[in-house]
Amino acid sequence: MWKLIGFVGLLILGIWGFNAYAESQAHPIPEVTANGEALEVREGSYCWDGFMNAMCADMVYTSAFEMGDREKAPALSTDDVIQFRFDRKPLPGTLTAELWSGTEQSMPIDFQNGTIPVPDQEGYYVINLSARWEQGSGNYGFGFYVNNSYEETGVVVPFIHPPALTVRAGDEVKVIEAGTSEWTYTDPSSETVSTSGIAPPRQELMASLDPLLVRSNEGIAFEFGLEPLKTDLEVWKADGSSLPISEKPDLSGFEGVTVFELTATWEQGNGQYVFALDIQN
């Protein structure tokens, strides 16, 4: 009888120990709090070599800004602090944090002992944490409002490069990053930073384009995260030359795969965006 009780006890202890070890080897998720209240944390893409299996998860976010949950985001004051902790310490030098105030507006932030100060201007923000361990890596996002403001802010974090162009044609949507560009902005330390980009040669670029299918009777619209001062649109001809056209072209004048180049200008600089439409009658 005592042997049976002892065997059952050892079995229970073994199961408990196995579960505890397996849990300790699971992909870590940080615990984030502010004023003693837990904040909703979302996982981004990660790869992890766990106790029983290895896996990679691909989370579809166009930017880390989308990882925040607006509906569950708390309202914080500028006097509050955000605290986070992992149950497993990341590898030295791999833990980073970024502050996002828009889909293309981010900046690195300093933190000490898992404590992050709340921004001093109103708005909705997302903090993105990234870290690595021996078993893999992960990134996480959580959102919050400052001073109970439900408006996005565009003044705290500058655009550090020309904003992406969103092309809408009928029900189709395509996001294009700037190729050739020149851009100047002021970083958080009040230093002026200048950047530039160079697109591949025209023939190489044309070969890499993925045309957006659109009907000739449909219109196209262009959107930026930051309104440009002016835009110029050209169509690339087969002989390598360019033809200026209206900013809202009549697609009925084109057929088949047609390459367009839109140049946008802001106070900070300019960017060129190249995209292709497969225009069907």
PDB file of C-alpha atoms in Angstrom:
ATOM      1  CA  MET A   1       0.000   0.000   0.000  1.00  0.00           C
ATOM      2  CA  TRP A   2       2.741   2.447   0.986  1.00  0.00           C
ATOM      3  CA  LYS A   3       4.680   1.512  -2.133  1.00  0.00           C
ATOM      4  CA  LEU A   4       1.642   2.375  -4.256  1.00  0.00           C
ATOM      5  CA  ILE A   5       1.200   5.725  -2.497  1.00  0.00           C
ATOM      6  CA  GLY A   6       4.888   6.454  -2.922  1.00  0.00           C
ATOM      7  CA  PHE A   7       4.736   5.552  -6.623  1.00  0.00           C
ATOM      8  CA  VAL A   8       1.710   7.805  -7.194  1.00  0.00           C
ATOM      9  CA  GLY A   9       3.444  10.621  -5.332  1.00  0.00           C
ATOM     10  CA  LEU A  10       6.566  10.288  -7.460  1.00  0.00           C
ATOM     11  CA  LEU A  11       4.424  10.188 -10.609  1.00  0.00           C
ATOM     12  CA  ILE A  12       2.611  13.397  -9.641  1.00  0.00           C
ATOM     13  CA  LEU A  13       5.891  15.052  -8.747  1.00  0.00           C
ATOM     14  CA  GLY A  14       7.385  13.968 -12.082  1.00  0.00           C
ATOM     15  CA  ILE A  15       4.432  15.340 -14.062  1.00  0.00           C
ATOM     16  CA  TRP A  16       4.595  18.622 -12.141  1.00  0.00           C
ATOM     17  CA  GLY A  17       8.323  18.888 -12.732  1.00  0.00           C
ATOM     18  CA  PHE A  18       7.938  18.105 -16.445  1.00  0.00           C
ATOM     19  CA  ASN A  19       5.216  20.740 -16.887  1.00  0.00           C
ATOM     20  CA  ALA A  20       7.207  23.311 -14.931  1.00  0.00           C
ATOM     21  CA  TYR A  21      10.302  22.714 -17.047  1.00  0.00           C
ATOM     22  CA  ALA A  22       8.349  22.780 -20.321  1.00  0.00           C
ATOM     23  CA  GLU A  23       6.701  26.056 -19.272  1.00  0.00           C
ATOM     24  CA  SER A  24      10.069  27.549 -18.365  1.00  0.00           C
ATOM     25  CA  GLN A  25      11.289  26.791 -21.893  1.00  0.00           C
ATOM     26  CA  ALA A  26       8.253  28.318 -23.656  1.00  0.00           C
ATOM     27  CA  HIS A  27       8.537  31.470 -25.748  1.00  0.00           C
ATOM     28  CA  PRO A  28       8.625  34.358 -23.235  1.00  0.00           C
ATOM     29  CA  ILE A  29       6.051  37.145 -23.202  1.00  0.00           C
ATOM     30  CA  PRO A  30       6.811  40.231 -21.104  1.00  0.00           C
ATOM     31  CA  GLU A  31       4.618  41.355 -18.259  1.00  0.00           C
ATOM     32  CA  VAL A  32       3.907  45.076 -18.713  1.00  0.00           C
ATOM     33  CA  THR A  33       2.288  47.269 -16.065  1.00  0.00           C
ATOM     34  CA  ALA A  34       1.539  50.933 -15.405  1.00  0.00           C
ATOM     35  CA  ASN A  35       0.175  52.119 -12.061  1.00  0.00           C
ATOM     36  CA  GLY A  36      -0.100  48.498 -11.025  1.00  0.00           C
ATOM     37  CA  GLU A  37      -2.419  47.668 -13.939  1.00  0.00           C
ATOM     38  CA  ALA A  38      -1.453  45.158 -16.626  1.00  0.00           C
ATOM     39  CA  LEU A  39      -1.231  46.366 -20.237  1.00  0.00           C
ATOM     40  CA  GLU A  40      -2.329  44.230 -23.179  1.00  0.00           C
ATOM     41  CA  VAL A  41       0.757  42.847 -24.964  1.00  0.00           C
ATOM     42  CA  ARG A  42       0.703  41.486 -28.508  1.00  0.00           C
ATOM     43  CA  GLU A  43       3.364  39.247 -29.996  1.00  0.00           C
ATOM     44  CA  GLY A  44       5.007  39.974 -33.319  1.00  0.00           C
ATOM     45  CA  SER A  45       6.815  37.480 -35.543  1.00  0.00           C
ATOM     46  CA  TYR A  46       9.256  35.151 -33.804  1.00  0.00           C
ATOM     47  CA  CYS A  47      11.208  31.893 -34.027  1.00  0.00           C
ATOM     48  CA  TRP A  48      11.740  29.662 -31.000  1.00  0.00           C
ATOM     49  CA  ASP A  49      13.486  26.361 -30.327  1.00  0.00           C
ATOM     50  CA  GLY A  50      11.388  25.046 -27.447  1.00  0.00           C
ATOM     51  CA  PHE A  51      11.612  21.996 -25.212  1.00  0.00           C
ATOM     52  CA  MET A  52       9.411  19.760 -27.360  1.00  0.00           C
ATOM     53  CA  ASN A  53       9.529  21.453 -30.750  1.00  0.00           C
ATOM     54  CA  ALA A  54      10.884  24.368 -32.782  1.00  0.00           C
ATOM     55  CA  MET A  55       8.594  26.819 -34.533  1.00  0.00           C
ATOM     56  CA  CYS A  56       8.365  30.173 -36.287  1.00  0.00           C
ATOM     57  CA  ALA A  57       5.273  32.381 -36.211  1.00  0.00           C
ATOM     58  CA  ASP A  58       4.712  35.115 -38.795  1.00  0.00           C
ATOM     59  CA  MET A  59       2.401  37.866 -37.549  1.00  0.00           C
ATOM     60  CA  VAL A  60       1.153  40.195 -40.277  1.00  0.00           C
ATOM     61  CA  TYR A  61       1.558  43.832 -39.221  1.00  0.00           C
ATOM     62  CA  THR A  62       2.404  46.587 -41.708  1.00  0.00           C
ATOM     63  CA  SER A  63       4.334  48.282 -38.895  1.00  0.00           C
ATOM     64  CA  ALA A  64       4.947  47.880 -35.163  1.00  0.00           C
ATOM     65  CA  PHE A  65       2.404  50.678 -34.631  1.00  0.00           C
ATOM     66  CA  GLU A  66      -0.364  48.214 -35.494  1.00  0.00           C
ATOM     67  CA  MET A  67       0.685  45.865 -32.689  1.00  0.00           C
ATOM     68  CA  GLY A  68      -1.029  48.079 -30.118  1.00  0.00           C
ATOM     69  CA  ASP A  69      -4.625  47.326 -29.141  1.00  0.00           C
ATOM     70  CA  ARG A  70      -6.452  50.668 -29.162  1.00  0.00           C
ATOM     71  CA  GLU A  71      -9.608  49.240 -27.598  1.00  0.00           C
ATOM     72  CA  LYS A  72      -7.721  47.945 -24.564  1.00  0.00           C
ATOM     73  CA  ALA A  73      -5.129  50.727 -24.349  1.00  0.00           C
ATOM     74  CA  PRO A  74      -5.153  52.537 -20.976  1.00  0.00           C
ATOM     75  CA  ALA A  75      -4.972  56.305 -20.498  1.00  0.00           C
ATOM     76  CA  LEU A  76      -1.773  57.361 -18.707  1.00  0.00           C
ATOM     77  CA  SER A  77      -0.502  60.692 -17.444  1.00  0.00           C
ATOM     78  CA  THR A  78       2.915  62.156 -18.120  1.00  0.00           C
ATOM     79  CA  ASP A  79       3.880  61.452 -14.494  1.00  0.00           C
ATOM     80  CA  ASP A  80       3.345  57.711 -14.873  1.00  0.00           C
ATOM     81  CA  VAL A  81       6.008  55.133 -15.675  1.00  0.00           C
ATOM     82  CA  ILE A  82       5.699  51.880 -17.573  1.00  0.00           C
ATOM     83  CA  GLN A  83       7.414  48.791 -16.211  1.00  0.00           C
ATOM     84  CA  PHE A  84       8.112  45.537 -17.999  1.00  0.00           C
ATOM     85  CA  ARG A  85       9.812  42.280 -17.101  1.00  0.00           C
ATOM     86  CA  PHE A  86      10.571  38.945 -18.746  1.00  0.00           C
ATOM     87  CA  ASP A  87      10.557  35.704 -16.773  1.00  0.00           C
ATOM     88  CA  ARG A  88      13.755  34.828 -18.640  1.00  0.00           C
ATOM     89  CA  LYS A  89      16.573  37.349 -19.019  1.00  0.00           C
ATOM     90  CA  PRO A  90      17.407  38.194 -22.683  1.00  0.00           C
ATOM     91  CA  LEU A  91      20.946  37.892 -23.979  1.00  0.00           C
ATOM     92  CA  PRO A  92      23.097  40.924 -23.076  1.00  0.00           C
ATOM     93  CA  GLY A  93      22.753  43.832 -25.498  1.00  0.00           C
ATOM     94  CA  THR A  94      19.772  42.369 -27.394  1.00  0.00           C
ATOM     95  CA  LEU A  95      16.881  44.063 -25.595  1.00  0.00           C
ATOM     96  CA  THR A  96      15.724  47.216 -27.413  1.00  0.00           C
ATOM     97  CA  ALA A  97      12.673  49.478 -27.254  1.00  0.00           C
ATOM     98  CA  GLU A  98      11.107  51.818 -29.813  1.00  0.00           C
ATOM     99  CA  LEU A  99       8.362  54.403 -29.428  1.00  0.00           C
ATOM    100  CA  TRP A 100       5.842  54.613 -32.291  1.00  0.00           C
ATOM    101  CA  SER A 101       3.376  57.480 -32.756  1.00  0.00           C
ATOM    102  CA  GLY A 102       2.303  56.581 -36.307  1.00  0.00           C
ATOM    103  CA  THR A 103       2.706  53.810 -38.866  1.00  0.00           C
ATOM    104  CA  GLU A 104       6.001  55.312 -40.036  1.00  0.00           C
ATOM    105  CA  GLN A 105       7.017  57.421 -37.044  1.00  0.00           C
ATOM    106  CA  SER A 106       9.354  55.735 -34.579  1.00  0.00           C
ATOM    107  CA  MET A 107      12.395  56.431 -32.457  1.00  0.00           C
ATOM    108  CA  PRO A 108      14.564  54.353 -30.107  1.00  0.00           C
ATOM    109  CA  ILE A 109      13.961  54.993 -26.421  1.00  0.00           C
ATOM    110  CA  ASP A 110      16.160  54.560 -23.385  1.00  0.00           C
ATOM    111  CA  PHE A 111      15.041  52.498 -20.426  1.00  0.00           C
ATOM    112  CA  GLN A 112      16.583  51.527 -17.106  1.00  0.00           C
ATOM    113  CA  ASN A 113      15.778  48.409 -15.098  1.00  0.00           C
ATOM    114  CA  GLY A 114      12.689  47.711 -17.167  1.00  0.00           C
ATOM    115  CA  THR A 115      11.236  51.198 -16.598  1.00  0.00           C
ATOM    116  CA  ILE A 116      10.061  53.431 -19.468  1.00  0.00           C
ATOM    117  CA  PRO A 117       8.867  57.022 -18.926  1.00  0.00           C
ATOM    118  CA  VAL A 118       5.569  58.100 -20.468  1.00  0.00           C
ATOM    119  CA  PRO A 119       5.905  60.658 -23.335  1.00  0.00           C
ATOM    120  CA  ASP A 120       5.256  64.259 -22.322  1.00  0.00           C
ATOM    121  CA  GLN A 121       2.844  65.052 -25.159  1.00  0.00           C
ATOM    122  CA  GLU A 122      -0.704  63.842 -25.662  1.00  0.00           C
ATOM    123  CA  GLY A 123      -1.512  61.151 -28.177  1.00  0.00           C
ATOM    124  CA  TYR A 124      -1.752  57.449 -28.823  1.00  0.00           C
ATOM    125  CA  TYR A 125       1.531  55.537 -28.726  1.00  0.00           C
ATOM    126  CA  VAL A 126       2.840  52.014 -29.173  1.00  0.00           C
ATOM    127  CA  ILE A 127       6.036  50.681 -27.616  1.00  0.00           C
ATOM    128  CA  ASN A 128       7.778  47.852 -29.454  1.00  0.00           C
ATOM    129  CA  LEU A 129      10.155  45.607 -27.479  1.00  0.00           C
ATOM    130  CA  SER A 130      12.629  43.269 -29.206  1.00  0.00           C
ATOM    131  CA  ALA A 131      14.927  40.720 -27.577  1.00  0.00           C
ATOM    132  CA  ARG A 132      16.916  37.548 -28.231  1.00  0.00           C
ATOM    133  CA  TRP A 133      17.612  34.439 -26.206  1.00  0.00           C
ATOM    134  CA  GLU A 134      19.653  31.326 -26.920  1.00  0.00           C
ATOM    135  CA  GLN A 135      16.472  29.586 -28.069  1.00  0.00           C
ATOM    136  CA  GLY A 136      15.350  32.351 -30.428  1.00  0.00           C
ATOM    137  CA  SER A 137      13.979  35.872 -30.605  1.00  0.00           C
ATOM    138  CA  GLY A 138      10.775  37.818 -30.231  1.00  0.00           C
ATOM    139  CA  ASN A 139       9.195  41.234 -30.512  1.00  0.00           C
ATOM    140  CA  TYR A 140       6.180  42.615 -28.698  1.00  0.00           C
ATOM    141  CA  GLY A 141       3.933  45.662 -28.817  1.00  0.00           C
ATOM    142  CA  PHE A 142       1.590  47.438 -26.435  1.00  0.00           C
ATOM    143  CA  GLY A 143      -0.360  50.665 -26.824  1.00  0.00           C
ATOM    144  CA  PHE A 144      -1.494  53.446 -24.511  1.00  0.00           C
ATOM    145  CA  TYR A 145      -2.949  56.953 -24.564  1.00  0.00           C
ATOM    146  CA  VAL A 146      -1.378  59.943 -22.839  1.00  0.00           C
ATOM    147  CA  ASN A 147      -3.634  62.364 -20.922  1.00  0.00           C
ATOM    148  CA  ASN A 148      -6.723  60.524 -22.153  1.00  0.00           C
ATOM    149  CA  SER A 149      -6.246  61.857 -25.681  1.00  0.00           C
ATOM    150  CA  TYR A 150      -7.669  59.703 -28.440  1.00  0.00           C
ATOM    151  CA  GLU A 151      -5.906  61.537 -31.245  1.00  0.00           C
ATOM    152  CA  GLU A 152      -2.726  60.323 -32.882  1.00  0.00           C
ATOM    153  CA  THR A 153       0.187  62.692 -32.541  1.00  0.00           C
ATOM    154  CA  GLY A 154       2.530  63.576 -35.365  1.00  0.00           C
ATOM    155  CA  VAL A 155       4.849  65.990 -33.598  1.00  0.00           C
ATOM    156  CA  VAL A 156       6.771  63.921 -31.077  1.00  0.00           C
ATOM    157  CA  VAL A 157       8.500  61.557 -33.461  1.00  0.00           C
ATOM    158  CA  PRO A 158       9.743  62.851 -36.843  1.00  0.00           C
ATOM    159  CA  PHE A 159       9.557  61.059 -40.155  1.00  0.00           C
ATOM    160  CA  ILE A 160      13.094  59.744 -40.572  1.00  0.00           C
ATOM    161  CA  HIS A 161      12.625  58.962 -44.268  1.00  0.00           C
ATOM    162  CA  PRO A 162      10.056  59.805 -46.970  1.00  0.00           C
ATOM    163  CA  PRO A 163       6.684  58.247 -46.101  1.00  0.00           C
ATOM    164  CA  ALA A 164       5.449  55.258 -48.065  1.00  0.00           C
ATOM    165  CA  LEU A 165       3.018  55.747 -50.934  1.00  0.00           C
ATOM    166  CA  THR A 166      -0.293  53.860 -50.855  1.00  0.00           C
ATOM    167  CA  VAL A 167      -1.777  53.302 -54.315  1.00  0.00           C
ATOM    168  CA  ARG A 168      -5.483  52.432 -54.477  1.00  0.00           C
ATOM    169  CA  ALA A 169      -6.900  51.153 -57.753  1.00  0.00           C
ATOM    170  CA  GLY A 170     -10.442  49.838 -57.505  1.00  0.00           C
ATOM    171  CA  ASP A 171     -10.379  47.257 -54.704  1.00  0.00           C
ATOM    172  CA  GLU A 172      -6.622  46.740 -55.011  1.00  0.00           C
ATOM    173  CA  VAL A 173      -4.114  48.387 -52.673  1.00  0.00           C
ATOM    174  CA  LYS A 174      -0.329  48.520 -52.925  1.00  0.00           C
ATOM    175  CA  VAL A 175       2.209  50.186 -50.604  1.00  0.00           C
ATOM    176  CA  ILE A 176       5.430  51.447 -52.227  1.00  0.00           C
ATOM    177  CA  GLU A 177       8.541  52.687 -50.448  1.00  0.00           C
ATOM    178  CA  ALA A 178      10.558  55.557 -51.910  1.00  0.00           C
ATOM    179  CA  GLY A 179      13.444  54.652 -54.195  1.00  0.00           C
ATOM    180  CA  THR A 180      15.620  57.627 -55.057  1.00  0.00           C
ATOM    181  CA  SER A 181      15.184  60.169 -52.245  1.00  0.00           C
ATOM    182  CA  GLU A 182      16.708  62.979 -50.204  1.00  0.00           C
ATOM    183  CA  TRP A 183      15.511  63.654 -46.657  1.00  0.00           C
ATOM    184  CA  THR A 184      16.487  65.844 -43.695  1.00  0.00           C
ATOM    185  CA  TYR A 185      15.016  65.726 -40.190  1.00  0.00           C
ATOM    186  CA  THR A 186      15.832  66.747 -36.620  1.00  0.00           C
ATOM    187  CA  ASP A 187      16.406  63.866 -34.193  1.00  0.00           C
ATOM    188  CA  PRO A 188      15.383  63.872 -30.477  1.00  0.00           C
ATOM    189  CA  SER A 189      18.777  65.347 -29.512  1.00  0.00           C
ATOM    190  CA  SER A 190      18.098  68.337 -31.840  1.00  0.00           C
ATOM    191  CA  GLU A 191      20.755  67.176 -34.300  1.00  0.00           C
ATOM    192  CA  THR A 192      20.037  67.560 -38.023  1.00  0.00           C
ATOM    193  CA  VAL A 193      20.217  64.260 -39.895  1.00  0.00           C
ATOM    194  CA  SER A 194      20.309  63.918 -43.695  1.00  0.00           C
ATOM    195  CA  THR A 195      19.670  60.690 -45.578  1.00  0.00           C
ATOM    196  CA  SER A 196      19.413  59.710 -49.233  1.00  0.00           C
ATOM    197  CA  GLY A 197      18.389  56.711 -51.291  1.00  0.00           C
ATOM    198  CA  ILE A 198      19.232  55.534 -54.791  1.00  0.00           C
ATOM    199  CA  ALA A 199      16.921  53.312 -56.823  1.00  0.00           C
ATOM    200  CA  PRO A 200      18.262  50.503 -59.046  1.00  0.00           C
ATOM    201  CA  PRO A 201      18.766  51.199 -62.776  1.00  0.00           C
ATOM    202  CA  ARG A 202      15.508  51.682 -64.660  1.00  0.00           C
ATOM    203  CA  GLN A 203      15.554  48.379 -66.569  1.00  0.00           C
ATOM    204  CA  GLU A 204      16.401  46.418 -63.423  1.00  0.00           C
ATOM    205  CA  LEU A 205      13.687  48.193 -61.475  1.00  0.00           C
ATOM    206  CA  MET A 206      11.062  47.588 -64.160  1.00  0.00           C
ATOM    207  CA  ALA A 207      11.847  43.871 -64.186  1.00  0.00           C
ATOM    208  CA  SER A 208      11.283  43.650 -60.425  1.00  0.00           C
ATOM    209  CA  LEU A 209       7.864  45.330 -60.357  1.00  0.00           C
ATOM    210  CA  ASP A 210       4.719  43.384 -59.459  1.00  0.00           C
ATOM    211  CA  PRO A 211       1.895  45.018 -61.474  1.00  0.00           C
ATOM    212  CA  LEU A 212      -1.382  45.882 -59.778  1.00  0.00           C
ATOM    213  CA  LEU A 213      -4.368  44.600 -61.778  1.00  0.00           C
ATOM    214  CA  VAL A 214      -6.886  47.358 -62.543  1.00  0.00           C
ATOM    215  CA  ARG A 215      -9.712  48.007 -64.995  1.00  0.00           C
ATOM    216  CA  SER A 216      -9.324  50.922 -67.395  1.00  0.00           C
ATOM    217  CA  ASN A 217     -12.611  52.450 -66.178  1.00  0.00           C
ATOM    218  CA  GLU A 218     -11.417  52.546 -62.563  1.00  0.00           C
ATOM    219  CA  GLY A 219      -9.693  55.483 -60.955  1.00  0.00           C
ATOM    220  CA  ILE A 220      -6.505  55.435 -58.940  1.00  0.00           C
ATOM    221  CA  ALA A 221      -5.767  57.356 -55.747  1.00  0.00           C
ATOM    222  CA  PHE A 222      -2.505  58.160 -53.975  1.00  0.00           C
ATOM    223  CA  GLU A 223      -2.118  58.507 -50.206  1.00  0.00           C
ATOM    224  CA  PHE A 224       0.818  59.429 -47.963  1.00  0.00           C
ATOM    225  CA  GLY A 225       1.161  59.408 -44.176  1.00  0.00           C
ATOM    226  CA  LEU A 226       2.410  62.995 -44.527  1.00  0.00           C
ATOM    227  CA  GLU A 227       0.735  65.316 -47.039  1.00  0.00           C
ATOM    228  CA  PRO A 228       3.273  66.410 -49.689  1.00  0.00           C
ATOM    229  CA  LEU A 229       3.652  69.985 -50.872  1.00  0.00           C
ATOM    230  CA  LYS A 230       3.458  68.844 -54.503  1.00  0.00           C
ATOM    231  CA  THR A 231       3.478  65.707 -56.622  1.00  0.00           C
ATOM    232  CA  ASP A 232       4.439  65.028 -60.240  1.00  0.00           C
ATOM    233  CA  LEU A 233       3.414  61.916 -62.163  1.00  0.00           C
ATOM    234  CA  GLU A 234       5.103  60.456 -65.242  1.00  0.00           C
ATOM    235  CA  VAL A 235       4.606  57.333 -67.309  1.00  0.00           C
ATOM    236  CA  TRP A 236       7.661  55.406 -68.447  1.00  0.00           C
ATOM    237  CA  LYS A 237       7.674  54.765 -72.184  1.00  0.00           C
ATOM    238  CA  ALA A 238       9.099  51.662 -73.837  1.00  0.00           C
ATOM    239  CA  ASP A 239      12.022  53.619 -75.280  1.00  0.00           C
ATOM    240  CA  GLY A 240      13.179  54.563 -71.772  1.00  0.00           C
ATOM    241  CA  SER A 241      11.869  58.123 -71.843  1.00  0.00           C
ATOM    242  CA  SER A 242       9.243  59.604 -69.514  1.00  0.00           C
ATOM    243  CA  LEU A 243       6.014  61.429 -70.337  1.00  0.00           C
ATOM    244  CA  PRO A 244       4.464  63.840 -67.773  1.00  0.00           C
ATOM    245  CA  ILE A 245       0.756  63.162 -67.227  1.00  0.00           C
ATOM    246  CA  SER A 246      -2.072  64.292 -64.979  1.00  0.00           C
ATOM    247  CA  GLU A 247      -1.855  63.414 -61.284  1.00  0.00           C
ATOM    248  CA  LYS A 248      -5.147  61.553 -61.755  1.00  0.00           C
ATOM    249  CA  PRO A 249      -4.652  59.887 -65.136  1.00  0.00           C
ATOM    250  CA  ASP A 250      -7.440  58.575 -67.310  1.00  0.00           C
ATOM    251  CA  LEU A 251      -6.558  54.881 -67.401  1.00  0.00           C
ATOM    252  CA  SER A 252      -8.664  54.359 -70.516  1.00  0.00           C
ATOM    253  CA  GLY A 253      -5.732  55.758 -72.474  1.00  0.00           C
ATOM    254  CA  PHE A 254      -3.503  52.843 -71.408  1.00  0.00           C
ATOM    255  CA  GLU A 255      -3.560  49.083 -71.856  1.00  0.00           C
ATOM    256  CA  GLY A 256      -1.446  46.272 -70.455  1.00  0.00           C
ATOM    257  CA  VAL A 257       1.433  46.660 -68.027  1.00  0.00           C
ATOM    258  CA  THR A 258       2.253  50.354 -67.629  1.00  0.00           C
ATOM    259  CA  VAL A 259       4.944  51.780 -65.349  1.00  0.00           C
ATOM    260  CA  PHE A 260       4.379  55.048 -63.483  1.00  0.00           C
ATOM    261  CA  GLU A 261       6.736  57.229 -61.461  1.00  0.00           C
ATOM    262  CA  LEU A 262       5.386  59.626 -58.858  1.00  0.00           C
ATOM    263  CA  THR A 263       7.700  62.257 -57.360  1.00  0.00           C
ATOM    264  CA  ALA A 264       6.563  63.842 -54.092  1.00  0.00           C
ATOM    265  CA  THR A 265       8.076  66.870 -52.368  1.00  0.00           C
ATOM    266  CA  TRP A 266       7.920  67.876 -48.692  1.00  0.00           C
ATOM    267  CA  GLU A 267       9.687  70.499 -46.613  1.00  0.00           C
ATOM    268  CA  GLN A 268      12.040  67.718 -45.451  1.00  0.00           C
ATOM    269  CA  GLY A 269      12.945  66.557 -48.955  1.00  0.00           C
ATOM    270  CA  ASN A 270      11.578  64.404 -51.744  1.00  0.00           C
ATOM    271  CA  GLY A 271      11.078  60.831 -52.860  1.00  0.00           C
ATOM    272  CA  GLN A 272      10.391  58.974 -56.095  1.00  0.00           C
ATOM    273  CA  TYR A 273       7.953  56.059 -56.175  1.00  0.00           C
ATOM    274  CA  VAL A 274       7.756  53.621 -59.078  1.00  0.00           C
ATOM    275  CA  PHE A 275       4.846  51.213 -59.555  1.00  0.00           C
ATOM    276  CA  ALA A 276       3.231  49.231 -62.354  1.00  0.00           C
ATOM    277  CA  LEU A 277      -0.419  48.778 -63.279  1.00  0.00           C
ATOM    278  CA  ASP A 278      -1.730  45.946 -65.434  1.00  0.00           C
ATOM    279  CA  ILE A 279      -4.561  47.869 -67.097  1.00  0.00           C
ATOM    280  CA  GLN A 280      -7.366  45.728 -68.542  1.00  0.00           C
ATOM    281  CA  ASN A 281     -10.185  47.031 -70.748  1.00  0.00           C
TER     282      ASN A 281
END
